[in-house]
Coordinates of C-alpha atoms and ligand atoms in Angstrom, one line a residue:
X1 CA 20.1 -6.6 0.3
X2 CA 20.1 -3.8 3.0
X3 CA 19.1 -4.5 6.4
X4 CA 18.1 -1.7 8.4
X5 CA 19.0 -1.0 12.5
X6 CA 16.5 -3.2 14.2
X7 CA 17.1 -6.0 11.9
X8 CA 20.4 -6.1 12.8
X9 CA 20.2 -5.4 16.6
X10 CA 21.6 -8.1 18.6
X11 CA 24.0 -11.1 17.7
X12 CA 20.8 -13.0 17.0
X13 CA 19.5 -11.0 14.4
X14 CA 22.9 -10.4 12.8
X15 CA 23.3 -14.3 12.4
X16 CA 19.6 -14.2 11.2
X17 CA 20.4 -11.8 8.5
X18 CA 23.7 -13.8 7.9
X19 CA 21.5 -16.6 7.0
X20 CA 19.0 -14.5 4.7
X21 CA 22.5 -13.8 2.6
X22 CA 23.5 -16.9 2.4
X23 CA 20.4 -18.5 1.0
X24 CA 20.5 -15.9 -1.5
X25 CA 23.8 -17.0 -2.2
X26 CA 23.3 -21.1 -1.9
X27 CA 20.2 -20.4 -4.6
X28 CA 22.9 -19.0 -7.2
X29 CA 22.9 -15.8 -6.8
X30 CA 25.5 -12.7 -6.3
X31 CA 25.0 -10.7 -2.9
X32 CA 26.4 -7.4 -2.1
X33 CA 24.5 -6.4 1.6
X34 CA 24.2 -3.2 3.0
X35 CA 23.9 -2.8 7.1
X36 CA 23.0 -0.1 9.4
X37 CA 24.6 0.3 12.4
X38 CA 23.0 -1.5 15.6
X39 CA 20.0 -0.6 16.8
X40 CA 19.6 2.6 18.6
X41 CA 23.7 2.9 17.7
X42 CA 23.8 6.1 15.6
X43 CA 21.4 7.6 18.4
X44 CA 24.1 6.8 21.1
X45 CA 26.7 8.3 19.1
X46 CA 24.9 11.5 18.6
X47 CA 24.5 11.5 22.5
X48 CA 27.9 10.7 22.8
X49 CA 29.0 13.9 20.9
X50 CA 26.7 16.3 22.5
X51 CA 28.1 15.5 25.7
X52 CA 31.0 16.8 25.0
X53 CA 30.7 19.6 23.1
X54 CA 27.2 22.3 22.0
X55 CA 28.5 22.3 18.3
X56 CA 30.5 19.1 17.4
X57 CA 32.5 19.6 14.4
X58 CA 30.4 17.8 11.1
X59 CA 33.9 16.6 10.1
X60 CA 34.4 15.0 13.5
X61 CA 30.8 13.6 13.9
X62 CA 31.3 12.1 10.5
X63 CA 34.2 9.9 11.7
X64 CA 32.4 9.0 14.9
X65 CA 28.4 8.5 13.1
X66 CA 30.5 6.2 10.4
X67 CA 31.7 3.7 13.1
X68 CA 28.1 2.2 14.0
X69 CA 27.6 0.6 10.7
X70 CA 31.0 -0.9 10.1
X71 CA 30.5 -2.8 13.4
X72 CA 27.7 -4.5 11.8
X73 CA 29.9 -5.4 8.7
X74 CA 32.5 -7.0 10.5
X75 CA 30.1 -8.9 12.6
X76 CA 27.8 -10.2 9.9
X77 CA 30.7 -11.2 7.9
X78 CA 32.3 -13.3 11.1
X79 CA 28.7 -14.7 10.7
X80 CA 28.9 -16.0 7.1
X81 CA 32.0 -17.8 7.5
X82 CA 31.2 -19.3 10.5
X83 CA 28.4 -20.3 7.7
X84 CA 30.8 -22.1 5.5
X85 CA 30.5 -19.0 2.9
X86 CA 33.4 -16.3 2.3
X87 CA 32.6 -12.5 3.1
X88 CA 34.3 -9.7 3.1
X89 CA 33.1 -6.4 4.7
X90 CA 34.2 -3.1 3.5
X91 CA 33.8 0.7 4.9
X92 CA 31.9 3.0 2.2
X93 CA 35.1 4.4 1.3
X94 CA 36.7 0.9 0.7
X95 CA 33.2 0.1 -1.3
X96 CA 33.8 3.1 -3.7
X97 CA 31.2 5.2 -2.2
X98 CA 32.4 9.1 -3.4
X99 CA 30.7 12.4 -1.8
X100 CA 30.8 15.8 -1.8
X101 CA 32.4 18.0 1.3
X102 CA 29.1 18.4 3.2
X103 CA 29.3 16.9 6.4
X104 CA 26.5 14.9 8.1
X105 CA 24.3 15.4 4.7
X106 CA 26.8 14.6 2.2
X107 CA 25.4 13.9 -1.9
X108 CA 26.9 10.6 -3.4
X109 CA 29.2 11.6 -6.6
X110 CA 30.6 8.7 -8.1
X111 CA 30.4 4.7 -6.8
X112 CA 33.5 2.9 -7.9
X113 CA 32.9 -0.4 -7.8
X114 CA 35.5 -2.3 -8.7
X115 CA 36.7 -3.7 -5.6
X116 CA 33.1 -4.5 -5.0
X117 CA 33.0 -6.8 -8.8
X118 CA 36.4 -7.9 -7.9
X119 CA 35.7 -9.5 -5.0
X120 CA 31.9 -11.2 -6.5
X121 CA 33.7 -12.4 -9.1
X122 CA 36.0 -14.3 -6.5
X123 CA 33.1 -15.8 -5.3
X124 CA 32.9 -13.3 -1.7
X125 CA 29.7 -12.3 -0.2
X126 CA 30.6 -8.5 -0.1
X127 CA 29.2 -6.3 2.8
X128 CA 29.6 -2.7 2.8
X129 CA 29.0 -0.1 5.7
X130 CA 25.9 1.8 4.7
X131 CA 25.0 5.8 5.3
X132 CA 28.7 6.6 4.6
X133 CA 31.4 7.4 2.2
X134 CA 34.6 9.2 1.5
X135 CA 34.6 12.9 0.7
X136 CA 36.6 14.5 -2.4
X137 CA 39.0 15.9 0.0
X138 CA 39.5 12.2 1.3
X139 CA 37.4 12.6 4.1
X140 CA 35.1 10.4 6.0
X141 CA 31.5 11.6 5.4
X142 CA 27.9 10.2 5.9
X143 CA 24.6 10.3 4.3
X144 CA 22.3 11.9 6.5
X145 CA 19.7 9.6 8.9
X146 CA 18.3 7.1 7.5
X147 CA 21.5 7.0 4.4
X148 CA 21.9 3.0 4.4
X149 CA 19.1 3.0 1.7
X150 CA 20.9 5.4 -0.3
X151 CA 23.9 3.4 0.0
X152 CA 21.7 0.2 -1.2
X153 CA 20.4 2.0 -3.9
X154 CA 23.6 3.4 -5.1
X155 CA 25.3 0.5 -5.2
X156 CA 22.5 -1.5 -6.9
X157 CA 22.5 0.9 -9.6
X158 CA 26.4 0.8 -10.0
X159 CA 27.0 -3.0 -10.2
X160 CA 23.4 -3.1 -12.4
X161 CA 21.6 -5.0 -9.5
X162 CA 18.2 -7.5 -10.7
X163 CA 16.9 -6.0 -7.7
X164 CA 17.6 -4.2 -4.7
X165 CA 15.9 -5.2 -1.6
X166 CA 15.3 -2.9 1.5
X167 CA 14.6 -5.2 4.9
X168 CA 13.3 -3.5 7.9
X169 CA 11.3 -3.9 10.9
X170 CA 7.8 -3.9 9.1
X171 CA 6.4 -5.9 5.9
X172 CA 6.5 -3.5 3.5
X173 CA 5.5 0.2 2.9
X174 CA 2.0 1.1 4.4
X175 CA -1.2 3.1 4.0
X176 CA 0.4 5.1 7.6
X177 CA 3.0 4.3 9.4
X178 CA 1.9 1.2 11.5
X179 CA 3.0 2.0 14.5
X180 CA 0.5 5.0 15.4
X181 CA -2.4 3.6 12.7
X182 CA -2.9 0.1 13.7
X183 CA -5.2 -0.2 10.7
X184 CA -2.8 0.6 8.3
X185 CA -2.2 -1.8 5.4
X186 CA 0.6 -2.7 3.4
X187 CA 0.6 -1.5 -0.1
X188 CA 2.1 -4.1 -2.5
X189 CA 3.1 -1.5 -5.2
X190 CA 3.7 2.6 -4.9
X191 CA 5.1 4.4 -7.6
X192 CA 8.1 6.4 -7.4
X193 CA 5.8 9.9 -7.8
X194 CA 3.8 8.8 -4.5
X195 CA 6.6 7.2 -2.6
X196 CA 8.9 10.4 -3.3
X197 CA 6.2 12.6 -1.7
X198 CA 5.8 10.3 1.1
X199 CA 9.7 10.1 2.1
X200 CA 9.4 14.0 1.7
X201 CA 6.6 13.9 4.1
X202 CA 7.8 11.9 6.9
X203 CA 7.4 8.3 5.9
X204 CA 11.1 7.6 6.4
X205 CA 10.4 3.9 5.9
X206 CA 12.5 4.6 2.7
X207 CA 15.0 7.4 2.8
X208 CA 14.0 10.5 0.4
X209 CA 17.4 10.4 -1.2
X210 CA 17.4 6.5 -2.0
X211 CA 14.0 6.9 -3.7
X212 CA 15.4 10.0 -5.9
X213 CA 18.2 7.9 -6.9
X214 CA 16.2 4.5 -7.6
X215 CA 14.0 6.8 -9.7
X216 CA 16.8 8.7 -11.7
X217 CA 19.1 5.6 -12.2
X218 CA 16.2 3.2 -13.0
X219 CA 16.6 0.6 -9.8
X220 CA 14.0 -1.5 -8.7
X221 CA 13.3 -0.8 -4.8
X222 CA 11.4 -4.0 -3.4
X223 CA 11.1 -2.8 0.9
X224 CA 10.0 -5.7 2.8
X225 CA 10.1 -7.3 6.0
X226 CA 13.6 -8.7 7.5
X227 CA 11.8 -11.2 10.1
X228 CA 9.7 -13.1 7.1
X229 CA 9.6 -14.2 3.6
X230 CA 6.6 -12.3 2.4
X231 CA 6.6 -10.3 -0.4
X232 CA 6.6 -6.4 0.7
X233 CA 6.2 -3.1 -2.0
X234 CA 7.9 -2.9 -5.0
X235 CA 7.9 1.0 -6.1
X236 CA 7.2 1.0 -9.2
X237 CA 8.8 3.3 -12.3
X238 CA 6.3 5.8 -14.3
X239 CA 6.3 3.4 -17.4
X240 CA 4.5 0.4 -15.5
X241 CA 0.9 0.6 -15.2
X242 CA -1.4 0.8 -12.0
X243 CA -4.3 2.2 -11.0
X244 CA -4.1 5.2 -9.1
X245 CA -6.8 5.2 -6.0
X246 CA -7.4 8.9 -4.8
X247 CA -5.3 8.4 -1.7
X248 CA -2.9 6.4 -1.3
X249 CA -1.5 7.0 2.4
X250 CA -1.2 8.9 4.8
X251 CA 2.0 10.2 6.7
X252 CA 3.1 12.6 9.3
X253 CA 5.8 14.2 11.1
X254 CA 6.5 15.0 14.7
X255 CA 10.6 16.3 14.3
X256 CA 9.9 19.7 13.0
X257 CA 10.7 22.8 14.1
X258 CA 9.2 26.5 12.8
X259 CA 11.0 29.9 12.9
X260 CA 9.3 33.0 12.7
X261 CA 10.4 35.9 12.0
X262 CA 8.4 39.5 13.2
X263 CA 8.7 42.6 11.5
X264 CA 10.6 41.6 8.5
X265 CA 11.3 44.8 6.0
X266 CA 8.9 44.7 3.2
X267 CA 11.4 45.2 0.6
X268 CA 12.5 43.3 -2.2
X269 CA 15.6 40.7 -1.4
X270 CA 14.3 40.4 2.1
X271 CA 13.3 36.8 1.7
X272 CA 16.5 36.1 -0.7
X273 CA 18.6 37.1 2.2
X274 CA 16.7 34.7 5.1
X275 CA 16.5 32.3 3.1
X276 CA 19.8 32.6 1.2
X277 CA 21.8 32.2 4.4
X278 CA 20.0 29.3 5.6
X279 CA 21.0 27.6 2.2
X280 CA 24.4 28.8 2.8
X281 CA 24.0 26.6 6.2
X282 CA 22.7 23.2 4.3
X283 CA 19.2 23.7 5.9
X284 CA 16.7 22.3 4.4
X285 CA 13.4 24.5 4.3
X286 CA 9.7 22.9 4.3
X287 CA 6.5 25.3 4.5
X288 CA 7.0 29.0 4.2
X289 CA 4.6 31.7 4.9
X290 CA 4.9 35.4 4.5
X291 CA 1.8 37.5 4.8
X292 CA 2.2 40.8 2.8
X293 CA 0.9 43.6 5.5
X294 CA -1.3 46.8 3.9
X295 CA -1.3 49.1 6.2
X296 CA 1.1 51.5 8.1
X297 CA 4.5 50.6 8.9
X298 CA 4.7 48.2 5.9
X299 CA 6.5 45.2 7.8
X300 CA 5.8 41.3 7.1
X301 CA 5.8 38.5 9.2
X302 CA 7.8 35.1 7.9
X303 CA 7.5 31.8 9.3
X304 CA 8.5 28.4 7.8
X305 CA 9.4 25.4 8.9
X306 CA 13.0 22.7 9.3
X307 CA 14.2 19.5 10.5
X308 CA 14.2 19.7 14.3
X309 CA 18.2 18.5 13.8
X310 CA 18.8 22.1 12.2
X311 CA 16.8 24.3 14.0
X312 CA 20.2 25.2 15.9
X313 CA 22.1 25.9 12.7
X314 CA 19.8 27.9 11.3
X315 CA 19.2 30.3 14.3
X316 CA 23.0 30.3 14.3
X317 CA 22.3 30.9 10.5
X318 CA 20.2 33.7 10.9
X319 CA 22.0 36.1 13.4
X320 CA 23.9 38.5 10.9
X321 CA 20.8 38.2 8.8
X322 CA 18.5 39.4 11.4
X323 CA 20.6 42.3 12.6
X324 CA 21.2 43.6 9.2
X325 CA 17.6 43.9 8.1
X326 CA 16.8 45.5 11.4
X327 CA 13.8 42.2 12.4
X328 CA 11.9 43.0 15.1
X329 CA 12.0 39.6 16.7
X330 CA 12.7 35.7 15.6
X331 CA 10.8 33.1 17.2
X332 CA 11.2 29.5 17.6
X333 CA 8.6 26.8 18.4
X334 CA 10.0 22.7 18.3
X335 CA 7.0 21.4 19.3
X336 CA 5.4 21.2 15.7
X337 CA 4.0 18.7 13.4
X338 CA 2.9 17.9 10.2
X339 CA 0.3 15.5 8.6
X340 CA -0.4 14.8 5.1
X341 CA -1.9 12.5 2.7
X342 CA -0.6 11.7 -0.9
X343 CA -2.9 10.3 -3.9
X344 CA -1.7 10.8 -7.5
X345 CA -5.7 10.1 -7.5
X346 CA -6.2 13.3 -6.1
X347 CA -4.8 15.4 -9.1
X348 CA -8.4 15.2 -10.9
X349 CA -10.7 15.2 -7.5
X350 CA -12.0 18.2 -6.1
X351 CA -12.7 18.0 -2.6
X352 CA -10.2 16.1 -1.4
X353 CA -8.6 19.6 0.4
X354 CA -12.1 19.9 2.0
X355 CA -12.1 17.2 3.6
X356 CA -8.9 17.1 5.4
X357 CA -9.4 20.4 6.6
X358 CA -13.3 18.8 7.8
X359 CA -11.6 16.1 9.7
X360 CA -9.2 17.5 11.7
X361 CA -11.6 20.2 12.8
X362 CA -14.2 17.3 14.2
X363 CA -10.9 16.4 16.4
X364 CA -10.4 20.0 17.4
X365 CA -7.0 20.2 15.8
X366 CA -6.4 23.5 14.8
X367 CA -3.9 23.8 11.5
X368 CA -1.1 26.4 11.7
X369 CA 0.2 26.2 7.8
X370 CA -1.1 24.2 4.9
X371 CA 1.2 23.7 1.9
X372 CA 0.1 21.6 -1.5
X373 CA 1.5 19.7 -4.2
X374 CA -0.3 18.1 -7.3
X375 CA -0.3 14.9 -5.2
X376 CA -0.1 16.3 -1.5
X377 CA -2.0 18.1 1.2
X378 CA 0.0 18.8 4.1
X379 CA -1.3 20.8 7.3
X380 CA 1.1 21.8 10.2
X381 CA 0.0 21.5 13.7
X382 CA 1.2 20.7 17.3
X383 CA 3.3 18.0 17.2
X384 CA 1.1 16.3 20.4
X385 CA -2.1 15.9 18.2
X386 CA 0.3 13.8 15.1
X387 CA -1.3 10.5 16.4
X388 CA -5.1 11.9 16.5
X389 CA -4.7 13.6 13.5
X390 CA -3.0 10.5 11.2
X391 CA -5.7 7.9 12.3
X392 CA -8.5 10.3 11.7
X393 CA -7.6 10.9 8.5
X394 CA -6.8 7.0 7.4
X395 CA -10.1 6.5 8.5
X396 CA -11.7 9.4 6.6
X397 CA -10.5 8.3 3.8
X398 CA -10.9 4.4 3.9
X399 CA -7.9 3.6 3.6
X400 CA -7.4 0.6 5.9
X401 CA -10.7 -1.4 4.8
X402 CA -11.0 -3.6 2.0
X403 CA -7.7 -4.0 1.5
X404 CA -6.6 -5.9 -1.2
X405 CA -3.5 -7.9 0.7
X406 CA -4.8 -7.9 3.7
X407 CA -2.0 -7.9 6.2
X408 CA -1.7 -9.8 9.9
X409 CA -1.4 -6.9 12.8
X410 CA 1.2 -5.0 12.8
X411 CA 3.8 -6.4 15.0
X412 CA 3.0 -10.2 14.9
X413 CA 5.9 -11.2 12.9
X414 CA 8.1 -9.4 15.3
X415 CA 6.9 -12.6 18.7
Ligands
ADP1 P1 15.4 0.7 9.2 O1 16.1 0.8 10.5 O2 15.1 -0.7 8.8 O3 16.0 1.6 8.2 P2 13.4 2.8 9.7 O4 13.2 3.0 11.2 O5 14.3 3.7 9.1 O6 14.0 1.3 9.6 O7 12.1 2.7 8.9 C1 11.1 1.8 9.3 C2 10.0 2.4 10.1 O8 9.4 3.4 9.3 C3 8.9 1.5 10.6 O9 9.3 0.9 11.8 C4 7.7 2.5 10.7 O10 7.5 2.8 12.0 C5 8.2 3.7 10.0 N1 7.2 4.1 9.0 C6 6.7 5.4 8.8 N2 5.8 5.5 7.9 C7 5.7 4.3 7.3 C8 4.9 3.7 6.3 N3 4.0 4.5 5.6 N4 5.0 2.4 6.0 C9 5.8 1.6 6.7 N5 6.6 2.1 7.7 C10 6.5 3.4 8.1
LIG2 N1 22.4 4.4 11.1 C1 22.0 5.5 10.3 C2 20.8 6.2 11.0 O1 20.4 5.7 12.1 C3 21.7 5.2 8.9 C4 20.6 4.2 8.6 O2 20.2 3.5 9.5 O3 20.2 4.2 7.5 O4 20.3 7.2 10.6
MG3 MG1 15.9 3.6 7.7

């Protein structure tokens, strides 16, 4: 059971969650839980750190970020026995949780889980401090935003978990993200082929990472809500069946930054260099354009886009590169967004391209950079016309009526 910031934000909700465990536990079963830190915790932090320095050592923010979650632990597990049940809560590295060296993004290596059977088999409730873990080199490291899910997952598939459940602050996984498409409805099934491209794509409901690893290691995901009992989406593995409607949902972006680069050499290794370095600096690279100039001069323009979080590494990133091809001029622009929609349907359909492109112009939204998969349009454009540009398409394509669940508003189970 991993429950997610908001679900644990005050002493109320942390006893609330104790509860949820314990029932679990009073029905017979075995509960390992996961917790985020408080609230808007990890967001303080972060403030904390850039007031006092520009570039806070990843090694440093690591043992600071880490703190948030283990607050919860220790809380929720004062909780429990004040419910008559035994808990223990443990940090990531206590838990078995084993990374690699990078700092603020670190890859899980290895969960050793002993301690964690151990102390089931003693009858504990165990908690463990999600979005962290303990480097190779013994240090503390964590899993980059929104990491507690991978920390769920991970453990889930290394204990062999029936199930592991995701709470958060809505019911389940939806057609948009419910708080900027009121319509949206709550899908009760996704498959793992959609729900990867929709983490990818800015439905962070479900970190991208957690869904890779559910998928690779074979764990069911069930996401659901943390203030009731109903059921929420289950992603579902290749193997089971279900019908695949055109579209599926709709999702969008508004923390992305672009970079463009002017007068780029046309020569070969130019792009292996750019984007070589801005590997080197763990940045993670989302739409790329180069357009190929014919005429005179013979120099190309490259623009892509990154996580607003790394837009300062990879300018810092890109210095030597720039001098030593001799660009012209790099460019940066924060204020970008992205919208796409994902349908495993839309594989067979023509079409479907078409009319994105239709919709957003009757809004007047112009599109910057497109970029496609199999089971994904995405179109960049200013990050202030996201909101427009989301509900317009939901509606274009139908996603919100006839439900088959239909769900109450968004927000109701939250009074
Ligand atoms: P937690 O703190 O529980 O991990 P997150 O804030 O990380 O919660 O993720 C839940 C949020 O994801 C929701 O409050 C919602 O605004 C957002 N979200 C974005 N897209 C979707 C979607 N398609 N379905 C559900 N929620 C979404
Ligand atoms: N507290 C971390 C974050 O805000 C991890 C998480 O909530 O999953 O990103
Ligand atoms: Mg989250």
């Amino acid at each position: 059971m991993k429950f997610g910031g908001t679900s644990v934000a005050d002493a109320e909700r942390i006893k609330r969650a104790a509860r949820r465990i314990v029932n679990q536990r009073e029905v017979g079963r075995r509960v390992v839980a996961v917790l985020s830190a408080r609230g808007q915790t990890t967001d303080e932090l972060v403030a904390m750190a850039d007031e006092v320095s520009r570039t806070p050592d990843p090694r440093e923010m690591d043992m600071l970020l880490s703190t948030g979650e283990r607050i919860s632990c220790a809380l929720c597990a004062m909780a429990i026995n004040d419910l008559g049940h035994r808990a223990i809560s443990l940090t990531g590295s206590q838990a078995g949780i084993v990374t690699d060296t990078s700092h603020t993004k670190a890859r899980i290596l290895d969960v050793r889980a002993d301690r964690i059977r151990k102390a089931l088999s003693e009858d504990f409730i165990v908690l463990v401090a999600g979005f962290q873990g303990v480097s190779t080199n013994r240090d503390v490291t964590t899993l980059g935003r929104g990491g507690s899910d991978t920390t769920a997952v991970a453990l889930a598939a290394a204990i062999d978990a029936d199930v592991c459940e995701i709470y958060t602050d809505v019911a389940g996984v939806f057609t948009a993200d419910p708080r900027i498409v009121p319509g949206a409805r709550k899908l009760p099934y996704v498959s793992f082929e959609e729900m990867l491209e929709m983490a990818a794509s800015g439905a962070k409901v479900l970190q991208l990472r957690s869904v890779e690893y559910a998928r690779t290691h074979g764990v069911r995901m069930h996401c659901r809500s943390s203030f009731d009992d109903t059921p929420g989406t289950v992603v579902l593995g290749e193997d089971e069946t279900m019908e695949h409607p055109l579209i599926t949902a709709v999702t969008h972006s508004t923390e992305e930054a672009r970079i463009t680069l002017l007068g780029v050499p046309d020569r070969p290794g130019a792009a292996a260099s750019i984007f070589g370095a801005l590997a080197d600096a763990g940045c993670n690279i989302d739409t790329i354009i180069q357009n190929e100039p014919l005429g005179e001069g013979r120099e190309a323009e490259v623009s892509f886009t990154i996580a607003g979080e790394d837009l300062r590494a990879a300018e810092r990133a890109l210095e030597p590169v720039v001098i030593e091809l001799g660009v012209a001029r790099l460019d940066t622009d924060p204020a970008i967004g992205k919208v796409s929609i994902i349908g495993a349907g839309m594989r067979s359909h023509p079409g479907v391209a078409a009319k994105v492109f239709e919709t957003l112009a009757d809004q007047g939204i112009n599109i910057e950079m497109i970029s496609t998969s199999p089971i994904k349009i995405s179109c960049v454009i200013r990050a202030a016309a996201v909101p427009a540009a989301a509900r317009a398409l939901h509606e274009a394509f139908e996603l919100g009526a006839g439900g088959i669940h239909p769900e109450r508003p968004f927000g109701e189970e939250a009074r």
